[in-house]
Structures are given as C-alpha cells and as structure tokens.
C-alpha cells in the first residue's frame, strides 16, 4: 500500500509518531489487498479473534475490537466513530480499521438481504476527505457487490457531502447508504455513518441488527475455524457510477429542491455589491457547493479559502503544544466554535486562530460575512468582519470575537445565535410572501440548543419539539409527523417530546427549522418533498451547510441593503421578540489527548477518561432518574446540589429531567444540561439564560465536577439504584424513540 507524503511539518511529525508507535507485525500485515482489482476471498480465521503473540502470530484481537465496537453502537450519535491508524489501516488495535469495516459491511449486507428482495437492494456509498476514505469506499462497494447488492458511487468515486448522500437515499428510494466521515472531528478519526432508506442516520436498534450479525459470524468462526468473505472485482457491474453520472452526482436534483424552498428567489444575492467568504476547510465542500452556486447563478458572489481536499485539513486546528503547554502534537478538531484555554488561562478559538485570518482577511471590507464549513460540509459557523468600536455592544449581546488588527475584529457567532438569525429571516421571508399563514408551523431542536429559540418560537406562534442531541433524533420526529399526516391528513398531528410533553402541531403542519447548537440545521419545505416512488417528507434527514449558506447569503444581502451588521440584526431579534435568555455557553471537557499516536497509551487514557466521564454523568443522571421513578423529589435533589456546589444557588431549580442522553436542569431563568459524549471520553455542559456570568459558572462547575458522591447523595440514592440508573435511563430513551415510530 503506497504511503502518503506529508504536506507540512506538522503532518510529517504526525506520520513520524505513527510510524514509531506501529509494531512491525502490523506494518507487515497483508490481509486485504484492495490494490488487487480482481475478485478475491478473505478468510477470517479463529486465530484472528485472539490477541497477537508468538504462539498466535495471526492474532488480530478481534473479540476485543468487537466488544468496544458493539458498546459504541448502542449509544453513538453520528455513526460508530473512532481513531484509526492513518498509515496502516489494517491495524485492528484501533476502533476503526479495514478489517472491521469489511466485517460491518458484510453484516449490514446480510441483514439487508434478510429484510428485502436481493434483486431490489440498491445502496449508495460516499465519503469526504479523511485518511483512507477511498480505500474504505472501495471495500464497501466491492463487498456489497459480492453479496449481489447494487451500489451507487459518485463519478470517479470522488467525494460528496453527507447531506447529498442522505438526500439521494431518500429521493432515489434506496435501501440505504454508507458514508465515511467523522464530521469535524480530529484528523485521525473516522467513521462509517450508516444511512437508512429515509436517508437518516441509524438509530441504535438499527445498528444493533448488524452488530448481532457480526456476533453470529464470530460464532461460526469459533465453531468451524474459519469464514470466507468474498470481495468482488473492482469493475463488477453492480458497482455503478452511471446513475450518479446521469444525475450530475445528484447536484441537479438538489438544486431543484433548493429552488422549491430557500433558493426560490435569489435576486437580492445576485444584486449584492460585496462578496461572501467561504472557508472550505480542506473538506469536500468546494467540489459540490461550487457547482450548486454555479447552477443557482450566484457563484460570482463568493470568495473561497482552502478549497483543496486534504485529510490534514491544511493544519487547521493543529498545534505543536497541548492546552497545558506541553510539546506534543495536538489536534483541536475542525470545529470553529471550540473554545480552549491557553496555559495562562486566556480563552481563545484554536481552530479560527490556526486559519490566520488576520492576514487572509485583511483586504476584505468591513461587513464581509465569513461562512466556515466542516470536512463533510454539514455544519456551518457564521462570522463577520466588524469595527473595533462595536466591541461594547458585542459584549452586551454575548457575541464572541477575535482581533484582526488594531481597527478590525471578526465576530464569531455560536450556532445558537447564527441559527436564530437564519430562522427569523426565513420566517420573515415567508410572511412577506404571504405563505407563513398557509400552515401551522413548528420547529425541532435539541435540548442542548438555546432557550432563545424557544422564546422566539413562542413569540411567533411556532410550536417547539425538543429532542436528544443528534440529527437522527430530529429526523425521527420528522418521520412521526409524516406518518400522521399520511395516515390522517385532515387530523391534528400530535407528538411527544423528550420532556414527556404532548405537543399539538395542528393540521398539515410544516417545519420551519430543525437544528442543533453544534452547527447543523435544515429548513422545512412548503410542499411535501417527494421521492421518485412518491414517498413524502416534510424536510430532509441530514443537516446541510449548503442550505444554511443559501439562507445566510440571503440574510447578508438584506443586511447589506439596510447597512446593518449581523450583531445589529441579532439585537433587533432580541428586542422584537422580548427574548430574555440571550446568552448561551458550552463547556467541552476532554479527559485525554485524542491525538496520542501510541494506541496502548490512547486506550489506557481513554479508559481512564471514560471512568471520569461516567462518574460525572451518573452523579446527575441518578438524581434525574430517582425523581422519575418516585424515589426522590425535587426538594431532595436541590438539597444534594446546594450541598455539593456551595458556590452555586439551586433555589429556583424547578425540574431535573433525563433527556435521552443527558441530564437537564431547568430553572426559572436558565437551564443547564450535562451530557456525556456517546463516542468518547468527554463531557459537554450547556447552559443558557439571562445572565452570562451565572450560566458560565454553572456550565464550568457542573461540567468539570469529579462526580464524587457526597454524603447526602449516598443517603438519597442507594448504591444499587445508582449503578442501575444508566440502564433504566436507556429503557426510557428507547420508549421515547419507538413511540409512534415509523421506520
């Protein structure tokens, strides 16, 4: 397998450390040679299931790999993610590896053949730009073809965004799809994100179907000693590029969809005097988005940066020191909204700082809007160049910024702030067109997103459905709404949110917005979207930065015409809608260095970090479940919290709820959510409210708490209940997901 040449000093250091930490027996593995374009067979042996040793030189330790893989399948929010050996992808010591992808693909193919007529199974496979993506795409396509499954690939098996893969799964009535990505995660991470026939990500029960099939394969290997896995030839006719070629990789269909909604009238964008700046981040955005903008006849309104596809993302987010100042390769990811602390305690945006915008933006005029997308092009961060003199107003609004020199700053809007502006602008568009009143309106948001969204929605007569974190949760609600519309088109649609509240959406409701604070959003359609076979949807199943960029561009053109900044528009929204909870914060607590190249150290550090994450989670979760089970009441819990966190005040706490993947503390003037990562040794603490310093303290203190049980906690919650609270919570979550569910 050919070795990639490093593109810069930092990537060279990363490669060097990977080479040094990879043992020779891994470097010499030749299990699956996909450079062989002909048919071949991989024989999975009993020896592969057990660890490598002198007495078992063929050991791959697949049983341990599978134990961790299946555990993550139960809780993953966006595909089964993890680090890989970027230079030696057959390294099964890592969560994501070629052998594991082969096994998972085979298992998913076998499950599909049990569910559907083999002659009618058609899936799509796509990828973004991460290390080994082309190899994994090749493997998935050829294994599916060997199982008789038709697989659509982009022209030349090139990159496409995740939202386009999702859109095509729905629009073309495919059985589903596979997409290789790890969103805005660090460069050494990747994942296979599974898409079902709706184009939405697998829910845990869907993942467990193929996980159980892998277990069956391993049982056969244990019993018989081996199991043959067929790999088709690279030119197998079931691997089909012709469909995607005829559809221009789906771009034509997607442009048609945009023109029926957010891109219905782009005259204001076409008439703009200025230009917008798109940060492609080295991902897959440019290839597709540039073609979309060309077809919409607005491509001349954009400047671009970092358009070349690069798995190292042009060093974005990469440093040669960690947050403590230690000399080590450290990756902050490609999430532009991540805030970190320097050794001196100063908070900064490490990803944006690494983009060196003080140089790249210095010739752009004040007011220029900067649109930053991520590698798989589904998330968006909105920024704007403003004058230094605006800082006092920005501080009052809670808008972050970085300096671009003595006279200029770059405002960095959280998704909570940016999406509030986009949904408000879209609503005003519909009202001006006389369309808003045609249907009752609703939005779907994650519990971790801003309270200001709920306040804005209430002021505009829009119903709000709160769901757990993850876009698949938003898609799950969409399907429940559609099922009722289809079944009883003249009846009111009623759904239950994750808080347990039944919400009446009215007759033939339409979704104005679906999104989450992590930067992903979608707008609903006025007319139900139809697939080729006539299936109908209120909105697409995956967040789309392209759709967000179109709405942001329209808003930017309006503000240019009115000579206003984004911050002035945000202030107007707060005032017009009497929004009190103006501020929001997110505290990200990582318990280890994800970029550690030594897999044994990485596993140990992650394991220890997971223990810390779990202790933090269970401290709050057990209290929420105790209330739900009637073991404790709110006053009991307030006493525990006031005793544990004496620097905080819980007197106006009115509810403590489990919200599917975290614990939600509702106050009269704010909220705090503590959520353990479903895929890593991390904790996320979110808070929103009317006083910035108060919500910041709550998020930082609760998020960073050790989880150590206090005397009052032990007195209120028994050890047995504490230990079983996670399982009880999972059962509640599954009931929520499955209620009135439609696959």
PDB file of C-alpha atoms in Angstrom, residues 371-548:
ATOM      1  CA  UNK A 371     -19.037  31.221   6.301  1.00  0.00           C
ATOM      2  CA  UNK A 372     -16.982  28.343   7.744  1.00  0.00           C
ATOM      3  CA  UNK A 373     -17.977  24.786   6.941  1.00  0.00           C
ATOM      4  CA  UNK A 374     -16.529  21.448   8.072  1.00  0.00           C
ATOM      5  CA  UNK A 375     -14.959  18.477   6.211  1.00  0.00           C
ATOM      6  CA  UNK A 376     -18.214  16.672   5.361  1.00  0.00           C
ATOM      7  CA  UNK A 377     -19.950  20.009   4.724  1.00  0.00           C
ATOM      8  CA  UNK A 378     -22.929  19.629   7.020  1.00  0.00           C
ATOM      9  CA  UNK A 379     -22.138  22.233   9.710  1.00  0.00           C
ATOM     10  CA  UNK A 380     -21.810  25.989   9.416  1.00  0.00           C
ATOM     11  CA  UNK A 381     -20.196  28.713  11.530  1.00  0.00           C
ATOM     12  CA  UNK A 382     -21.123  32.316  10.705  1.00  0.00           C
ATOM     13  CA  UNK A 383     -18.697  35.203  11.274  1.00  0.00           C
ATOM     14  CA  UNK A 384     -18.419  38.824  10.144  1.00  0.00           C
ATOM     15  CA  UNK A 385     -15.694  41.464   9.915  1.00  0.00           C
ATOM     16  CA  UNK A 386     -16.662  44.418  12.121  1.00  0.00           C
ATOM     17  CA  UNK A 387     -15.049  47.547  13.526  1.00  0.00           C
ATOM     18  CA  UNK A 388     -13.312  47.515  16.905  1.00  0.00           C
ATOM     19  CA  UNK A 389     -15.691  50.225  18.068  1.00  0.00           C
ATOM     20  CA  UNK A 390     -18.541  47.692  18.103  1.00  0.00           C
ATOM     21  CA  UNK A 391     -16.974  45.680  20.942  1.00  0.00           C
ATOM     22  CA  UNK A 392     -19.063  47.170  23.804  1.00  0.00           C
ATOM     23  CA  UNK A 393     -22.285  46.245  22.009  1.00  0.00           C
ATOM     24  CA  UNK A 394     -20.968  42.761  21.212  1.00  0.00           C
ATOM     25  CA  UNK A 395     -20.091  42.205  24.865  1.00  0.00           C
ATOM     26  CA  UNK A 396     -23.612  43.250  25.827  1.00  0.00           C
ATOM     27  CA  UNK A 397     -25.073  40.765  23.330  1.00  0.00           C
ATOM     28  CA  UNK A 398     -22.751  37.930  24.328  1.00  0.00           C
ATOM     29  CA  UNK A 399     -21.188  37.699  20.857  1.00  0.00           C
ATOM     30  CA  UNK A 400     -17.603  36.407  20.764  1.00  0.00           C
ATOM     31  CA  UNK A 401     -14.896  37.956  18.606  1.00  0.00           C
ATOM     32  CA  UNK A 402     -11.200  37.849  17.787  1.00  0.00           C
ATOM     33  CA  UNK A 403      -8.942  40.731  16.773  1.00  0.00           C
ATOM     34  CA  UNK A 404      -7.848  41.066  13.143  1.00  0.00           C
ATOM     35  CA  UNK A 405      -5.575  44.013  13.828  1.00  0.00           C
ATOM     36  CA  UNK A 406      -5.901  47.330  15.604  1.00  0.00           C
ATOM     37  CA  UNK A 407      -9.113  48.502  13.922  1.00  0.00           C
ATOM     38  CA  UNK A 408     -10.943  45.316  12.947  1.00  0.00           C
ATOM     39  CA  UNK A 409     -12.421  42.273  14.638  1.00  0.00           C
ATOM     40  CA  UNK A 410     -14.046  39.052  13.489  1.00  0.00           C
ATOM     41  CA  UNK A 411     -17.304  38.316  15.259  1.00  0.00           C
ATOM     42  CA  UNK A 412     -17.818  34.579  15.812  1.00  0.00           C
ATOM     43  CA  UNK A 413     -21.458  33.652  16.272  1.00  0.00           C
ATOM     44  CA  UNK A 414     -22.404  30.499  18.076  1.00  0.00           C
ATOM     45  CA  UNK A 415     -24.818  28.292  16.138  1.00  0.00           C
ATOM     46  CA  UNK A 416     -27.421  29.282  18.733  1.00  0.00           C
ATOM     47  CA  UNK A 417     -27.026  32.924  17.673  1.00  0.00           C
ATOM     48  CA  UNK A 418     -26.491  32.355  13.942  1.00  0.00           C
ATOM     49  CA  UNK A 419     -29.393  29.968  13.512  1.00  0.00           C
ATOM     50  CA  UNK A 420     -31.720  32.246  15.463  1.00  0.00           C
ATOM     51  CA  UNK A 421     -30.974  34.891  12.834  1.00  0.00           C
ATOM     52  CA  UNK A 422     -31.465  32.452   9.957  1.00  0.00           C
ATOM     53  CA  UNK A 423     -34.783  31.079  11.214  1.00  0.00           C
ATOM     54  CA  UNK A 424     -36.018  34.599  11.907  1.00  0.00           C
ATOM     55  CA  UNK A 425     -35.043  35.783   8.432  1.00  0.00           C
ATOM     56  CA  UNK A 426     -36.654  32.753   6.764  1.00  0.00           C
ATOM     57  CA  UNK A 427     -39.863  33.317   8.730  1.00  0.00           C
ATOM     58  CA  UNK A 428     -39.968  36.972   7.697  1.00  0.00           C
ATOM     59  CA  UNK A 429     -39.456  35.902   4.079  1.00  0.00           C
ATOM     60  CA  UNK A 430     -42.456  33.575   4.256  1.00  0.00           C
ATOM     61  CA  UNK A 431     -44.571  36.252   5.922  1.00  0.00           C
ATOM     62  CA  UNK A 432     -43.694  38.817   3.245  1.00  0.00           C
ATOM     63  CA  UNK A 433     -44.627  36.262   0.562  1.00  0.00           C
ATOM     64  CA  UNK A 434     -47.957  35.626   2.314  1.00  0.00           C
ATOM     65  CA  UNK A 435     -47.083  31.939   2.787  1.00  0.00           C
ATOM     66  CA  UNK A 436     -46.448  31.728   6.509  1.00  0.00           C
ATOM     67  CA  UNK A 437     -50.152  31.626   7.383  1.00  0.00           C
ATOM     68  CA  UNK A 438     -50.826  28.754   4.968  1.00  0.00           C
ATOM     69  CA  UNK A 439     -49.797  26.105   7.516  1.00  0.00           C
ATOM     70  CA  UNK A 440     -49.299  25.761  11.264  1.00  0.00           C
ATOM     71  CA  UNK A 441     -45.545  25.964  11.903  1.00  0.00           C
ATOM     72  CA  UNK A 442     -43.217  24.062  14.193  1.00  0.00           C
ATOM     73  CA  UNK A 443     -39.527  23.543  14.805  1.00  0.00           C
ATOM     74  CA  UNK A 444     -37.457  20.625  16.118  1.00  0.00           C
ATOM     75  CA  UNK A 445     -34.446  21.390  18.291  1.00  0.00           C
ATOM     76  CA  UNK A 446     -32.134  19.517  20.605  1.00  0.00           C
ATOM     77  CA  UNK A 447     -32.451  20.142  24.336  1.00  0.00           C
ATOM     78  CA  UNK A 448     -28.857  21.428  24.388  1.00  0.00           C
ATOM     79  CA  UNK A 449     -29.756  24.251  21.999  1.00  0.00           C
ATOM     80  CA  UNK A 450     -30.622  27.803  23.051  1.00  0.00           C
ATOM     81  CA  UNK A 451     -33.570  28.821  25.210  1.00  0.00           C
ATOM     82  CA  UNK A 452     -33.764  31.886  22.965  1.00  0.00           C
ATOM     83  CA  UNK A 453     -35.032  29.600  20.184  1.00  0.00           C
ATOM     84  CA  UNK A 454     -37.970  28.543  22.374  1.00  0.00           C
ATOM     85  CA  UNK A 455     -38.699  32.160  23.313  1.00  0.00           C
ATOM     86  CA  UNK A 456     -38.538  33.291  19.681  1.00  0.00           C
ATOM     87  CA  UNK A 457     -40.794  30.443  18.564  1.00  0.00           C
ATOM     88  CA  UNK A 458     -43.393  31.266  21.202  1.00  0.00           C
ATOM     89  CA  UNK A 459     -43.403  34.919  20.111  1.00  0.00           C
ATOM     90  CA  UNK A 460     -44.020  33.816  16.510  1.00  0.00           C
ATOM     91  CA  UNK A 461     -46.698  31.203  17.206  1.00  0.00           C
ATOM     92  CA  UNK A 462     -44.369  28.325  16.350  1.00  0.00           C
ATOM     93  CA  UNK A 463     -44.550  25.049  18.290  1.00  0.00           C
ATOM     94  CA  UNK A 464     -41.263  23.575  19.582  1.00  0.00           C
ATOM     95  CA  UNK A 465     -40.362  19.893  19.852  1.00  0.00           C
ATOM     96  CA  UNK A 466     -37.285  19.195  21.984  1.00  0.00           C
ATOM     97  CA  UNK A 467     -35.265  16.023  21.302  1.00  0.00           C
ATOM     98  CA  UNK A 468     -31.972  14.466  22.471  1.00  0.00           C
ATOM     99  CA  UNK A 469     -28.715  15.541  20.825  1.00  0.00           C
ATOM    100  CA  UNK A 470     -28.103  14.125  17.345  1.00  0.00           C
ATOM    101  CA  UNK A 471     -29.667  14.827  13.969  1.00  0.00           C
ATOM    102  CA  UNK A 472     -31.076  11.316  13.789  1.00  0.00           C
ATOM    103  CA  UNK A 473     -33.321  12.341  16.701  1.00  0.00           C
ATOM    104  CA  UNK A 474     -34.606  15.302  14.683  1.00  0.00           C
ATOM    105  CA  UNK A 475     -35.211  13.001  11.704  1.00  0.00           C
ATOM    106  CA  UNK A 476     -37.052  10.530  13.925  1.00  0.00           C
ATOM    107  CA  UNK A 477     -39.590  13.215  14.891  1.00  0.00           C
ATOM    108  CA  UNK A 478     -39.985  14.216  11.244  1.00  0.00           C
ATOM    109  CA  UNK A 479     -40.978  10.648  10.391  1.00  0.00           C
ATOM    110  CA  UNK A 480     -43.516  10.532  13.211  1.00  0.00           C
ATOM    111  CA  UNK A 481     -45.109  13.759  11.946  1.00  0.00           C
ATOM    112  CA  UNK A 482     -45.181  12.497   8.352  1.00  0.00           C
ATOM    113  CA  UNK A 483     -46.742   9.201   9.400  1.00  0.00           C
ATOM    114  CA  UNK A 484     -49.666  11.032  10.979  1.00  0.00           C
ATOM    115  CA  UNK A 485     -50.068  13.395   8.007  1.00  0.00           C
ATOM    116  CA  UNK A 486     -50.179  10.434   5.638  1.00  0.00           C
ATOM    117  CA  UNK A 487     -52.480   8.349   7.834  1.00  0.00           C
ATOM    118  CA  UNK A 488     -54.938  11.132   8.769  1.00  0.00           C
ATOM    119  CA  UNK A 489     -54.339  14.167   6.507  1.00  0.00           C
ATOM    120  CA  UNK A 490     -57.287  16.108   7.933  1.00  0.00           C
ATOM    121  CA  UNK A 491     -56.468  15.499  11.612  1.00  0.00           C
ATOM    122  CA  UNK A 492     -54.281  17.354  14.066  1.00  0.00           C
ATOM    123  CA  UNK A 493     -50.759  15.999  14.422  1.00  0.00           C
ATOM    124  CA  UNK A 494     -49.669  15.308  17.996  1.00  0.00           C
ATOM    125  CA  UNK A 495     -46.199  14.226  19.112  1.00  0.00           C
ATOM    126  CA  UNK A 496     -44.448  13.801  22.425  1.00  0.00           C
ATOM    127  CA  UNK A 497     -41.122  15.495  23.029  1.00  0.00           C
ATOM    128  CA  UNK A 498     -38.262  14.185  25.154  1.00  0.00           C
ATOM    129  CA  UNK A 499     -39.563  16.156  28.162  1.00  0.00           C
ATOM    130  CA  UNK A 500     -42.673  13.962  28.020  1.00  0.00           C
ATOM    131  CA  UNK A 501     -44.960  16.776  26.867  1.00  0.00           C
ATOM    132  CA  UNK A 502     -47.562  16.153  24.159  1.00  0.00           C
ATOM    133  CA  UNK A 503     -47.485  18.907  21.531  1.00  0.00           C
ATOM    134  CA  UNK A 504     -50.359  19.597  19.160  1.00  0.00           C
ATOM    135  CA  UNK A 505     -48.885  20.773  15.855  1.00  0.00           C
ATOM    136  CA  UNK A 506     -52.223  21.312  14.119  1.00  0.00           C
ATOM    137  CA  UNK A 507     -53.456  20.030  10.754  1.00  0.00           C
ATOM    138  CA  UNK A 508     -50.886  19.619   7.946  1.00  0.00           C
ATOM    139  CA  UNK A 509     -48.064  21.303   9.915  1.00  0.00           C
ATOM    140  CA  UNK A 510     -44.839  22.427   8.248  1.00  0.00           C
ATOM    141  CA  UNK A 511     -41.386  22.542   9.816  1.00  0.00           C
ATOM    142  CA  UNK A 512     -39.821  25.990   9.771  1.00  0.00           C
ATOM    143  CA  UNK A 513     -36.486  24.810  11.172  1.00  0.00           C
ATOM    144  CA  UNK A 514     -34.692  21.756  12.534  1.00  0.00           C
ATOM    145  CA  UNK A 515     -31.295  22.096  14.144  1.00  0.00           C
ATOM    146  CA  UNK A 516     -28.831  21.820  16.966  1.00  0.00           C
ATOM    147  CA  UNK A 517     -26.338  24.044  18.745  1.00  0.00           C
ATOM    148  CA  UNK A 518     -23.377  22.162  17.273  1.00  0.00           C
ATOM    149  CA  UNK A 519     -23.849  23.854  13.901  1.00  0.00           C
ATOM    150  CA  UNK A 520     -26.235  21.645  11.936  1.00  0.00           C
ATOM    151  CA  UNK A 521     -29.577  22.800  10.552  1.00  0.00           C
ATOM    152  CA  UNK A 522     -32.194  22.186   7.912  1.00  0.00           C
ATOM    153  CA  UNK A 523     -35.196  24.203   6.768  1.00  0.00           C
ATOM    154  CA  UNK A 524     -38.538  22.577   6.111  1.00  0.00           C
ATOM    155  CA  UNK A 525     -40.296  22.543   2.764  1.00  0.00           C
ATOM    156  CA  UNK A 526     -43.577  24.336   1.944  1.00  0.00           C
ATOM    157  CA  UNK A 527     -44.714  21.468  -0.235  1.00  0.00           C
ATOM    158  CA  UNK A 528     -44.010  17.952   0.911  1.00  0.00           C
ATOM    159  CA  UNK A 529     -40.854  16.596  -0.712  1.00  0.00           C
ATOM    160  CA  UNK A 530     -41.488  13.530  -2.875  1.00  0.00           C
ATOM    161  CA  UNK A 531     -39.177  10.659  -3.696  1.00  0.00           C
ATOM    162  CA  UNK A 532     -39.233   9.001  -7.109  1.00  0.00           C
ATOM    163  CA  UNK A 533     -41.749   6.444  -5.835  1.00  0.00           C
ATOM    164  CA  UNK A 534     -43.968   9.054  -4.183  1.00  0.00           C
ATOM    165  CA  UNK A 535     -42.808   8.844  -0.570  1.00  0.00           C
ATOM    166  CA  UNK A 536     -43.282  12.217   1.109  1.00  0.00           C
ATOM    167  CA  UNK A 537     -41.233  14.147   3.656  1.00  0.00           C
ATOM    168  CA  UNK A 538     -41.572  17.490   5.442  1.00  0.00           C
ATOM    169  CA  UNK A 539     -37.785  18.029   5.292  1.00  0.00           C
ATOM    170  CA  UNK A 540     -34.554  16.280   4.505  1.00  0.00           C
ATOM    171  CA  UNK A 541     -32.957  13.969   7.071  1.00  0.00           C
ATOM    172  CA  UNK A 542     -29.491  15.435   7.367  1.00  0.00           C
ATOM    173  CA  UNK A 543     -28.186  18.874   8.244  1.00  0.00           C
ATOM    174  CA  UNK A 544     -26.888  20.759   5.231  1.00  0.00           C
ATOM    175  CA  UNK A 545     -24.353  23.579   5.239  1.00  0.00           C
ATOM    176  CA  UNK A 546     -25.322  24.349   1.647  1.00  0.00           C
ATOM    177  CA  UNK A 547     -28.925  25.070   2.641  1.00  0.00           C
ATOM    178  CA  UNK A 548     -27.666  27.121   5.597  1.00  0.00           C
TER     179      UNK A 548
END
